[in-house]
CSV table of C-alpha atoms and ligand atoms in Angstrom, one decimal:
chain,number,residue,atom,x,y,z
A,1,UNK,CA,-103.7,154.4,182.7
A,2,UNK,CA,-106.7,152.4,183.0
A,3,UNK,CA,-108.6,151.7,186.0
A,4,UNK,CA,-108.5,147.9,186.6
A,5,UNK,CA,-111.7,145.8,188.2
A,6,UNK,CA,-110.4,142.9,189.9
A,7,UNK,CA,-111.8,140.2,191.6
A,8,UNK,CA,-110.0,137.5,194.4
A,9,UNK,CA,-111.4,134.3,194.3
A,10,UNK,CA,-111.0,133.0,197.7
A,11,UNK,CA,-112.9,131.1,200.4
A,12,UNK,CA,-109.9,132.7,203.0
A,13,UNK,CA,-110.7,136.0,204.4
A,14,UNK,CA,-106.9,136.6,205.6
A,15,UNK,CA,-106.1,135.6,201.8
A,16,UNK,CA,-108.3,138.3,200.3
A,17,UNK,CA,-107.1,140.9,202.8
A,18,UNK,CA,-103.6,140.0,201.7
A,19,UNK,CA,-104.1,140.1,197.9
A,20,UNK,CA,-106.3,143.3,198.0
A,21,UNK,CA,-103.7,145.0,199.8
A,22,UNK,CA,-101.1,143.6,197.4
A,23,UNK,CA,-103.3,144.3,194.3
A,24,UNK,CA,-103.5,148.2,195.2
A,25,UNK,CA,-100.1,148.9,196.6
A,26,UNK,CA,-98.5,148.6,192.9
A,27,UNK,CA,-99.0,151.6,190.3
A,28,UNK,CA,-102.0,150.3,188.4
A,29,UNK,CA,-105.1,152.3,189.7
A,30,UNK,CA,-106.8,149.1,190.9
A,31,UNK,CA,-110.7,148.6,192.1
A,32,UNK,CA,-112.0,145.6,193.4
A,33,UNK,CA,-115.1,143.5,193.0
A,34,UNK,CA,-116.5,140.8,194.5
A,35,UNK,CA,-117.7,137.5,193.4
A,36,UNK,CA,-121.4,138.1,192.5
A,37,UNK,CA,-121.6,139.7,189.0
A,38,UNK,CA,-121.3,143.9,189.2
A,39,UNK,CA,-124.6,145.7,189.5
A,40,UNK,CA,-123.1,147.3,186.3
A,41,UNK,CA,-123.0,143.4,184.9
A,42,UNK,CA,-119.0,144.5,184.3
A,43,UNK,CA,-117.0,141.9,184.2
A,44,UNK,CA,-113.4,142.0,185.8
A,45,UNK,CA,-110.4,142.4,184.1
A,46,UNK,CA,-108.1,140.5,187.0
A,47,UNK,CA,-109.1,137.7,188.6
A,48,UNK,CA,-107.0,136.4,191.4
A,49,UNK,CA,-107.9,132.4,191.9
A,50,UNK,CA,-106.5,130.7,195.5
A,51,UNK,CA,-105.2,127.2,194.4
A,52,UNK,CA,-103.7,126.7,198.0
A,53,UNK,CA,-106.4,124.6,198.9
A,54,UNK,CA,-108.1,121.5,196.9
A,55,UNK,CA,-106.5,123.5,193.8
A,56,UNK,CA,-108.6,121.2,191.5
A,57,UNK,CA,-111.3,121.5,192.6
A,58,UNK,CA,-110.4,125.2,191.4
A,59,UNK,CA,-109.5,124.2,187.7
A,60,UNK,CA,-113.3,124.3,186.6
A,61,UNK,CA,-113.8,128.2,187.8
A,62,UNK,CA,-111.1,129.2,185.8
A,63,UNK,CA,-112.4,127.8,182.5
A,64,UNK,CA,-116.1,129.4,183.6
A,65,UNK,CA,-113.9,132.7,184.3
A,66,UNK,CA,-112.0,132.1,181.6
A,67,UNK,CA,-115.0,132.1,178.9
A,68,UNK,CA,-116.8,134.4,180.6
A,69,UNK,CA,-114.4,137.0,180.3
A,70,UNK,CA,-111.7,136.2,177.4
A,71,UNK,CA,-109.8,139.2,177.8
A,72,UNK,CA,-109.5,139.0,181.9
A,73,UNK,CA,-105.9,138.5,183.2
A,74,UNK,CA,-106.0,135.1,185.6
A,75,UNK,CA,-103.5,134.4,187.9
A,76,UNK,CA,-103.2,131.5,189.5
A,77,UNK,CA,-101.8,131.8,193.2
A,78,UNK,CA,-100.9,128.2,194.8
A,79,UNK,CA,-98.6,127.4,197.1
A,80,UNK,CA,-95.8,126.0,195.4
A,81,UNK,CA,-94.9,125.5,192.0
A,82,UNK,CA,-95.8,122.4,190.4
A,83,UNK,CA,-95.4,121.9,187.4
A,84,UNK,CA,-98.4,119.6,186.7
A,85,UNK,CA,-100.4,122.4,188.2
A,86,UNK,CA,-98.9,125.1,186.5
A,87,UNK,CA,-100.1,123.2,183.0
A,88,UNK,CA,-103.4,122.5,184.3
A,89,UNK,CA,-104.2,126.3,185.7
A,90,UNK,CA,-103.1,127.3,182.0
A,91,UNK,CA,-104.9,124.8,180.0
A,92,UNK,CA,-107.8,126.2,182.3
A,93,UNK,CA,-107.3,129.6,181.3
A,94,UNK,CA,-105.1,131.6,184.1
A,95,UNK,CA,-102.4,133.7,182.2
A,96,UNK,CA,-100.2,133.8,185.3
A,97,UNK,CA,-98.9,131.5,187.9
A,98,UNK,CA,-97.3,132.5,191.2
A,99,UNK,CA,-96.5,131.0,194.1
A,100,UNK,CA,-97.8,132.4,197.8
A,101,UNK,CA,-96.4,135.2,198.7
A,102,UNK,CA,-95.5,136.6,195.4
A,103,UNK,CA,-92.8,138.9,195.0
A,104,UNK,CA,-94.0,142.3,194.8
A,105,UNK,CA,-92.3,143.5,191.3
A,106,UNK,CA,-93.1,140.2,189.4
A,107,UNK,CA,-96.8,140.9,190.6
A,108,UNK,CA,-97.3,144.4,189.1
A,109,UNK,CA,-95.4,143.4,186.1
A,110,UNK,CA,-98.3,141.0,185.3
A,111,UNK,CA,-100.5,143.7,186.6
A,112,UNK,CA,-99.0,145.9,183.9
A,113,UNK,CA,-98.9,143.7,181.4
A,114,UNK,CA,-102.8,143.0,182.1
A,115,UNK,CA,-103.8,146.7,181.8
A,116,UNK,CA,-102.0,147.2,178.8
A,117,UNK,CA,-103.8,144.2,177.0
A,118,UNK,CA,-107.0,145.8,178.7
A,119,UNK,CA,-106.2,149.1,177.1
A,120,UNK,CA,-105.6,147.4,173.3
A,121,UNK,CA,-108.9,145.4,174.0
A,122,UNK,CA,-111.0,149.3,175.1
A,123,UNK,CA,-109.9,149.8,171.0
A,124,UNK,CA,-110.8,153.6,169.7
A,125,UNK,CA,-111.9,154.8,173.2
A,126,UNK,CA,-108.9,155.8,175.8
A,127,UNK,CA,-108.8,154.6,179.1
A,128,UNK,CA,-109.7,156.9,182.0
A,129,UNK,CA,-107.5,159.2,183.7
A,130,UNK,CA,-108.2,159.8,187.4
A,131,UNK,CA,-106.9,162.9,189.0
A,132,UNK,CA,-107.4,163.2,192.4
A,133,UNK,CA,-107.1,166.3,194.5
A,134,UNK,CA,-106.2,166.1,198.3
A,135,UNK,CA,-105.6,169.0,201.0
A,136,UNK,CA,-102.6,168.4,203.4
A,137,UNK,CA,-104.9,170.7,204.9
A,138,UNK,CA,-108.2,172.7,204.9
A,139,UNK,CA,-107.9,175.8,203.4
A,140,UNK,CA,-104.8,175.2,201.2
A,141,UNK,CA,-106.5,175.3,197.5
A,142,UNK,CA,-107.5,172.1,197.0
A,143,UNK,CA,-111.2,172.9,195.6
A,144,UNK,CA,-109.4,176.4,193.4
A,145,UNK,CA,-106.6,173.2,191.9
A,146,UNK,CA,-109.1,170.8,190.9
A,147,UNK,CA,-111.9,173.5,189.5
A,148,UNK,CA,-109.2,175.3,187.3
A,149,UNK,CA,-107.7,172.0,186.3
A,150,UNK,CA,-110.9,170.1,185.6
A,151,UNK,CA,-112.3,173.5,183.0
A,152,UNK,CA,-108.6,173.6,181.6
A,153,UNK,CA,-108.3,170.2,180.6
A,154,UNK,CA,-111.9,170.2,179.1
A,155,UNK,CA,-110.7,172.8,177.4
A,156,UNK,CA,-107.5,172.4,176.2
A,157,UNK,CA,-108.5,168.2,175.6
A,158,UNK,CA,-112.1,169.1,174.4
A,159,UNK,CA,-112.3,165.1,175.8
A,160,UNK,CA,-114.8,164.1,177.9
A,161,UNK,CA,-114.1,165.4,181.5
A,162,UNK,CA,-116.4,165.1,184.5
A,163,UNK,CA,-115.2,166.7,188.3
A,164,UNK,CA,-116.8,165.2,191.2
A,165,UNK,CA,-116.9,166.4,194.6
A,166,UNK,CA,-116.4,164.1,197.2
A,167,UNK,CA,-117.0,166.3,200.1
A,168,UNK,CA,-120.0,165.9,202.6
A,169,UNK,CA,-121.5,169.5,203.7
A,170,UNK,CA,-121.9,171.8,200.9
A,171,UNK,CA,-119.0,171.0,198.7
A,172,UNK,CA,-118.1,174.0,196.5
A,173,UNK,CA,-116.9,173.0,193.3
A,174,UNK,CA,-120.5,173.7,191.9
A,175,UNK,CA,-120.0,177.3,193.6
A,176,UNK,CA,-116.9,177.9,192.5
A,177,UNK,CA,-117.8,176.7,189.0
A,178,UNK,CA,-120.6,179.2,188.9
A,179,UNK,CA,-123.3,176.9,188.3
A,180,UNK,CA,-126.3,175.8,190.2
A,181,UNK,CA,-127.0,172.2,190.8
A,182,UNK,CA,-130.3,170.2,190.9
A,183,UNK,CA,-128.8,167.0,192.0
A,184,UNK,CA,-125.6,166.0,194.0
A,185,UNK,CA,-123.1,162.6,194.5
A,186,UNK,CA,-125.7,161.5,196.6
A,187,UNK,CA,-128.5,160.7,193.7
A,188,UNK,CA,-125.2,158.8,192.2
A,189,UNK,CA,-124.2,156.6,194.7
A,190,UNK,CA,-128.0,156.0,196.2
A,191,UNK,CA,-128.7,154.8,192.1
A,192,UNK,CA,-126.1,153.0,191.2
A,193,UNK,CA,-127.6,150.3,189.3
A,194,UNK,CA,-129.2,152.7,187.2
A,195,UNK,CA,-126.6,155.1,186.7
A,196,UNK,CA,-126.2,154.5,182.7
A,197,UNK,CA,-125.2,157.6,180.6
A,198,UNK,CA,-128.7,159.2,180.5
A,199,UNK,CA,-129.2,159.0,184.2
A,200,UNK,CA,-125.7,160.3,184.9
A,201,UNK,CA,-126.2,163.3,182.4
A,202,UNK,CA,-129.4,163.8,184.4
A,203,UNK,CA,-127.1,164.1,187.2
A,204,UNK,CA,-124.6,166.4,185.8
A,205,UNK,CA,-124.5,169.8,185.4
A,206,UNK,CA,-122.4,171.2,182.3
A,207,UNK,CA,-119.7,174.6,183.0
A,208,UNK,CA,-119.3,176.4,179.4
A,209,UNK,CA,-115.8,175.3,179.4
A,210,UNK,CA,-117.2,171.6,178.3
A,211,UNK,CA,-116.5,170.2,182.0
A,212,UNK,CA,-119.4,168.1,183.4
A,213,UNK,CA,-119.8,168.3,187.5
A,214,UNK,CA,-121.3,165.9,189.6
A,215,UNK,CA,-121.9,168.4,192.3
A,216,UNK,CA,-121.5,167.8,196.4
A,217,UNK,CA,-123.6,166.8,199.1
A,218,UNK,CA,-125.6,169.3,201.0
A,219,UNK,CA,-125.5,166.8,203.8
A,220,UNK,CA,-123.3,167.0,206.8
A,221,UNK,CA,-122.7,163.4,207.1
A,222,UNK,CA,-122.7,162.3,203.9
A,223,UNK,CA,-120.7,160.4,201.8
A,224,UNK,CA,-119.5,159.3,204.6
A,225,UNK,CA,-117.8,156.2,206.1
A,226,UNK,CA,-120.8,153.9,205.0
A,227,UNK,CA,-120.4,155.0,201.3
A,228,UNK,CA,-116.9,154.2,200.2
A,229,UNK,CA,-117.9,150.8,198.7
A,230,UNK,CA,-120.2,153.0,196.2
A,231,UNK,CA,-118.2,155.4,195.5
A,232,UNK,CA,-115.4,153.5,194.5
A,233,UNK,CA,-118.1,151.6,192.6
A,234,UNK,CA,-119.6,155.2,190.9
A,235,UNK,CA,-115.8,155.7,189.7
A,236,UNK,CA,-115.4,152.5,187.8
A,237,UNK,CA,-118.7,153.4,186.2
A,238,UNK,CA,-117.6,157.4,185.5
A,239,UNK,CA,-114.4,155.7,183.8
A,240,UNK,CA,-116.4,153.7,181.0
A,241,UNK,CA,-118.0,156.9,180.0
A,242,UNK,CA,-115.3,159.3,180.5
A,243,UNK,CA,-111.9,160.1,179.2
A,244,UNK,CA,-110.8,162.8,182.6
A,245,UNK,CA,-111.7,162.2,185.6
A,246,UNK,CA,-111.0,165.0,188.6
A,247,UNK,CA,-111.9,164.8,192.0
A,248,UNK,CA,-112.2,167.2,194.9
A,249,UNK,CA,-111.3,164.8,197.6
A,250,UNK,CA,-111.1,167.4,200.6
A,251,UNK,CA,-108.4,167.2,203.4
A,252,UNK,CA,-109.5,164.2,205.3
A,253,UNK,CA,-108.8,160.7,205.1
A,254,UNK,CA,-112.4,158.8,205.4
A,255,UNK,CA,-113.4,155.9,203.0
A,256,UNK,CA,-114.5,158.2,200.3
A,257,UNK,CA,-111.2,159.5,200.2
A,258,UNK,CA,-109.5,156.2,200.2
A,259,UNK,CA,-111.7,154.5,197.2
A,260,UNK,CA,-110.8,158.1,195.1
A,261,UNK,CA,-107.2,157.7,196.3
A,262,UNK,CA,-107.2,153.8,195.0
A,263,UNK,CA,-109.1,155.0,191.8
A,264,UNK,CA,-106.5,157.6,191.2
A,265,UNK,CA,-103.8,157.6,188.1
A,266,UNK,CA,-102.4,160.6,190.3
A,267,UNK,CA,-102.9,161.7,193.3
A,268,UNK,CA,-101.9,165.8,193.7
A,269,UNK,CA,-101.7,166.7,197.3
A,270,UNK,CA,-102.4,170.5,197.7
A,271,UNK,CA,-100.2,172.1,200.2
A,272,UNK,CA,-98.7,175.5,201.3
A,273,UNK,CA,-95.8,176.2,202.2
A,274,UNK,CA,-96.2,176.8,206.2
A,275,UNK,CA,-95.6,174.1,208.7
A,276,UNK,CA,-99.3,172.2,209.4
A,277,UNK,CA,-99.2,171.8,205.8
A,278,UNK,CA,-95.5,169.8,206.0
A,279,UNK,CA,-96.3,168.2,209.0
A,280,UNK,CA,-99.8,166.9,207.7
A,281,UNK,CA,-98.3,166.0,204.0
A,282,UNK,CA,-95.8,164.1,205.6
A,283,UNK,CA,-98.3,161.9,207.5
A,284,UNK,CA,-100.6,161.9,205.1
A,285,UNK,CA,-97.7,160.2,202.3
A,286,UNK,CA,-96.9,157.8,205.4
A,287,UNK,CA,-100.9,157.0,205.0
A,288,UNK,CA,-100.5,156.5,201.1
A,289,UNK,CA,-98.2,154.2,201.5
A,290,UNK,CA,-99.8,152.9,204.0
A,291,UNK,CA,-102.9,152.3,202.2
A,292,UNK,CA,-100.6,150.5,199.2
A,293,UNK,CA,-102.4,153.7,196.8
A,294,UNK,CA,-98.3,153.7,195.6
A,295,UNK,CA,-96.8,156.3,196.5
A,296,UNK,CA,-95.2,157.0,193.3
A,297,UNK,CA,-98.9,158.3,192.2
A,298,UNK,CA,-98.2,161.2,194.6
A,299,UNK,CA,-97.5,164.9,193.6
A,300,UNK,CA,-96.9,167.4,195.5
A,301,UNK,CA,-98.6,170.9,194.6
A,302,UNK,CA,-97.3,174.0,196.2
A,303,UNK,CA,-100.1,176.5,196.7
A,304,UNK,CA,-100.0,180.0,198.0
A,305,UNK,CA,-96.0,180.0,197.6
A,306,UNK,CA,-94.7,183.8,198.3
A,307,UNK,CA,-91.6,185.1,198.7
A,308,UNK,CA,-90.7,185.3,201.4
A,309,UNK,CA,-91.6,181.8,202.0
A,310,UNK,CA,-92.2,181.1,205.5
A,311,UNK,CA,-90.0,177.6,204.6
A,312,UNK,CA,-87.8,177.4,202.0
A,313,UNK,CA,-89.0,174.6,198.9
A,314,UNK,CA,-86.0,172.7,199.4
A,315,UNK,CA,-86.5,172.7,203.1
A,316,UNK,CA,-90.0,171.4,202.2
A,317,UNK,CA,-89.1,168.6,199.4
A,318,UNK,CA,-86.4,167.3,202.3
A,319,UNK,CA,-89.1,167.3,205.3
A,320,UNK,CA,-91.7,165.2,203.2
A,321,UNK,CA,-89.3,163.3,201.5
A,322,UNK,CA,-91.1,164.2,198.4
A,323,UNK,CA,-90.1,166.4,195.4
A,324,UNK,CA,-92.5,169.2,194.5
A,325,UNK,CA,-94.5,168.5,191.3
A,326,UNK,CA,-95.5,172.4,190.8
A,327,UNK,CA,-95.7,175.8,192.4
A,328,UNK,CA,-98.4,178.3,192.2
A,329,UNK,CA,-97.9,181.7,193.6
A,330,UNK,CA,-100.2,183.1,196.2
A,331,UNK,CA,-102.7,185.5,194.2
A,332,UNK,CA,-105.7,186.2,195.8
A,333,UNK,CA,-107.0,189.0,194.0
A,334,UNK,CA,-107.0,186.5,190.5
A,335,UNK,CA,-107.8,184.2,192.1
A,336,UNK,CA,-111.1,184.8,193.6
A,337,UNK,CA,-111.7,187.2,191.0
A,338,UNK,CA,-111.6,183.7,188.7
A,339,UNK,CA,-113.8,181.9,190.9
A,340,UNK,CA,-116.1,184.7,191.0
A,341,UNK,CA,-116.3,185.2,187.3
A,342,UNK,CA,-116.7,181.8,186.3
A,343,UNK,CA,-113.6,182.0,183.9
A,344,UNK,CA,-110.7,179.7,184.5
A,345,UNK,CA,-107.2,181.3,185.6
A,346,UNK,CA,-105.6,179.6,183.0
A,347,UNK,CA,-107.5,182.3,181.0
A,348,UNK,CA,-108.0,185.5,183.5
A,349,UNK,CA,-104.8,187.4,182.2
A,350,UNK,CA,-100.9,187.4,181.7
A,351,UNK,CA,-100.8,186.4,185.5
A,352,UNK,CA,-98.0,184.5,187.5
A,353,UNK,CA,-100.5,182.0,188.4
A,354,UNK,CA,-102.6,181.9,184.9
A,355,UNK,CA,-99.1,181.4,183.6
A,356,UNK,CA,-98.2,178.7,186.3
A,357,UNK,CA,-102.0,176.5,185.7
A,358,UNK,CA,-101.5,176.3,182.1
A,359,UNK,CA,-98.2,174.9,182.3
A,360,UNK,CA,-99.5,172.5,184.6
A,361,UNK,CA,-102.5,171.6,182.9
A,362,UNK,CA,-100.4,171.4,179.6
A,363,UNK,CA,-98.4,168.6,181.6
A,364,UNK,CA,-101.1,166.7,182.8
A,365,UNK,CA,-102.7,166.0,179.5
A,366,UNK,CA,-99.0,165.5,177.9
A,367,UNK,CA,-97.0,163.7,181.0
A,368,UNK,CA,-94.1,162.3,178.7
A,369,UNK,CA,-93.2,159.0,178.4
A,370,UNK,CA,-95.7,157.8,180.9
A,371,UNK,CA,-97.4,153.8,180.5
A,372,UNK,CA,-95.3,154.0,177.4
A,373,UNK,CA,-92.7,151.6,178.9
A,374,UNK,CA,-94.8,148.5,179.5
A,375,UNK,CA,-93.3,145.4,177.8
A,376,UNK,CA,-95.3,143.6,175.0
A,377,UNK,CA,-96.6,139.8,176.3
A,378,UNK,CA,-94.0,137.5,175.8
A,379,UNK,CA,-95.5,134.0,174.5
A,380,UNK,CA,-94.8,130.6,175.6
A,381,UNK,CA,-94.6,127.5,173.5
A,382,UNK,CA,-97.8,126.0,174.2
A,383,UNK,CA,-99.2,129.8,172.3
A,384,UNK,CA,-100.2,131.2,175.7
A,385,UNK,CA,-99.5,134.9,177.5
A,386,UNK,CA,-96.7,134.7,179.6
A,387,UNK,CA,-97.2,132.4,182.7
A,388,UNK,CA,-94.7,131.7,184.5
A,389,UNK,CA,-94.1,133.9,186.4
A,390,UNK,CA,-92.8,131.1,189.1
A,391,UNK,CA,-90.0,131.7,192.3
B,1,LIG,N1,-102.8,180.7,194.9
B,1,LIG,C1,-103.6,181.3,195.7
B,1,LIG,N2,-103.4,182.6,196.0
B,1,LIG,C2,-104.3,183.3,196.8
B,1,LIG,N3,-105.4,182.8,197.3
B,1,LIG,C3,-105.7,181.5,197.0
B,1,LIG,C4,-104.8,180.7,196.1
B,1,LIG,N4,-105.4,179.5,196.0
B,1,LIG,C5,-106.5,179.5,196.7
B,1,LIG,N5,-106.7,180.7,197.3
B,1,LIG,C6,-107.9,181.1,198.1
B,1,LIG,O1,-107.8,180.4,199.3
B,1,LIG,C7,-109.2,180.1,199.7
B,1,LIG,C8,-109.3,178.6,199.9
B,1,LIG,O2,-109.2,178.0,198.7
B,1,LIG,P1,-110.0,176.6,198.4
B,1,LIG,O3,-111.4,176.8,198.8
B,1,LIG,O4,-109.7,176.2,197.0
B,1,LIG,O5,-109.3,175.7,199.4
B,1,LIG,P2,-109.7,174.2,199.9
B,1,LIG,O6,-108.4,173.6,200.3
B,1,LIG,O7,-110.5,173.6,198.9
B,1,LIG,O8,-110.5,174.6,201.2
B,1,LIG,P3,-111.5,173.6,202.0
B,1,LIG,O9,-110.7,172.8,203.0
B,1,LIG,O10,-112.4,174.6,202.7
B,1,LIG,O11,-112.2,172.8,201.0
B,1,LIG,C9,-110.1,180.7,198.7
B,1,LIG,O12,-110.6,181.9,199.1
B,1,LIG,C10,-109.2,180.9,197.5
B,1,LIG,O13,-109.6,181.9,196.7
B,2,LIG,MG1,-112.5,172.8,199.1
């Protein structure tokens, strides 16, 4: 699904904290900007306008937003619905009305309906697809999932597919990958507003498989809490120009994590099946939902599982309160014999676990039936998108 840019038009702090939180606790993957223009010049594609105040006053920045950006979604949030007002905000432009606070569903079904005009507007190209990989704890596979994942669906796809590794202090996706890289995340995020698609490719280095790699820091303390802004900023600009996006997120949850896990179609959390890993993944979907990254973005990816398992699946899916997505077995001899090599498990034998990644992989670039569902605009009599959206 695609990655929406959205913007909250508000002179109330409170109010913006509220409508972020609302705008990224639904299943749209949702980034937000604020009011000066992007470094990238992007426009948004969701603007949230705050009539609760002088809401005329209001009416002449959503006709400027409005022809700035004729394909943005506009919804108009006042504090009770008027029907004079309603007709005003749409002859301005907004496509949806709602009154303060809005119920949660009706929200992300004009959300939807936004991205899914977005996505017909984007034409030939497909939206992004953000995969995000994160460790319920250190050590548990996250780097071997999203490596083998990222060269499979390159492969498989033969789309564009870039990984990035998020973490600070020698990251090894680059390693792991076999390659050896000039620049890191760092030259990214410290050049954003010239990161077009000849600086990036600067950037990247290229595994045989097709997958590009925008390698990790070799500092300890960077990206760190300072650089979440950027890098949720460096993947809006990674999904104009690519069709896969993976991510090595690590195991901790700093800001770098938090803008990937915001960015993220899905989020796979790597764990094994021994009790820190249960105990952190069930914090760590308590912090997802926390967050509002929706928890229905979350799959649970069973690494290292060997009979006899120290805890039983079922015992597992019951603790977290999650189903498991997928289980790899534990293999160490393929699987560092993989890494070593340079050649993806997927294609490293009639293993178990080469079996298990291209079964996975297959269902990541085929997940049935999803963002198919989304219903088409309904139109209203005056020939405008849906608006009211009004309770
Ligand atoms: N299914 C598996 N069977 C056996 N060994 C595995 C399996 N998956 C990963 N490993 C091994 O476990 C070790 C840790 O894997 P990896 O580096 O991918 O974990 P990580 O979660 O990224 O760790 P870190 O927290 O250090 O980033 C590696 O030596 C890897 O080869
Ligand atoms: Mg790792």
């Amino acid at each position: 699904m695609a990655q929406l840019a959205a913007q909250i038009i508000s002179q109330d702090e409170e109010f913006q904290r509220q409508a972020g939180r609302l705008l990224r606790s639904g299943p749209t993957p949702m980034s937000l900007v604020d009011e000066r223009p992007g470094r990238d010049g992007a426009a948004p594609d969701l603007v949230i306008v705050d009539l609760r105040g002088d809401a005329l006053s209001m009416m002449p920045s959503i006709e400027r937003l409005r022809a700035a950006s004729p394909g943005a979604g506009i919804f108009a949030v006042a504090l009770a619905a008027d029907s004079d007002l309603i007709l005003q905000a749409m002859r301005a432009g907004a496509n949806e009305f709602f009154t303060w606070p809005p119920a949660a569903e009706a929200f992300h079904g004009a959300i939807r309906r936004t991205a899914t005009r977005r996505e017909a507007a984007t034409g030939a190209r497909p939206a992004a697809t953000t995969l995000v990989f994160f460790g319920a704890k250190g050590g548990a596979g996250t780097t071997t999932m999203a490596v083998n994942c990222g060269v499979e669906i390159a492969r498989l796809s033969k789309r564009s597919t870039v990984i990035v590794d998020l973490k600070p202090a020698l990251g090894e996706v680059a390693l792991f990958l076999g390659v050896r890289q000039r620049y890191s995340i760092l030259d990214a995020i410290d050049n954003l507003h010239r990161l077009d698609r000849e600086f990036l490719r600067e950037l990247l280095v290229k595994h045989k498989s097709g997958l590009e790699i925008l390698a990790g820091s070799d500092h300890f303390d960077r990206p760190g809490a300072a650089d979440g802004g950027a890098i949720e900023e460096l993947f809006r600009l990674l999904a104009r120009q690519y069709e896969y996006i993976l991510v090595d997120a690590g195991s901790q949850v700093n800001s770098c994590a938090v803008a990937a896990l915001y960015a993220a179609d899905t989020i796979f959390l790597v764990a094994n099946p021994d009790v820190p890993s249960v105990r952190n993944a069930q914090r760590l979907l308590d912090r997802v939902r926390q967050l509002g990254a929706c928890g229905e973005r979350v799959r649970v990816l069973l690494n290292r599982a060997a009979e006899p398992y120290p805890i039983p699946p079922k015992q597992i899916e019951g603790a977290i309160g999650h189903p498991i997505h997928h289980t790899f077995p534990s293999d160490y001899k393929t699987v560092s014999a993989a890494l070593n090599s340079g050649v993806p498990l997927a294609l490293s034998g009639s293993t178990d676990i080469a079996v298990q990644f291209d079964h996975f992989t297959r269902g990541v670039l085929d997940p049935e039936g999803v963002g198919t569902s989304s219903p088409a605009p309904k139109r209203n009599r005056l020939g405008l998108e849906r608006l009211a959206s009004i309770w």
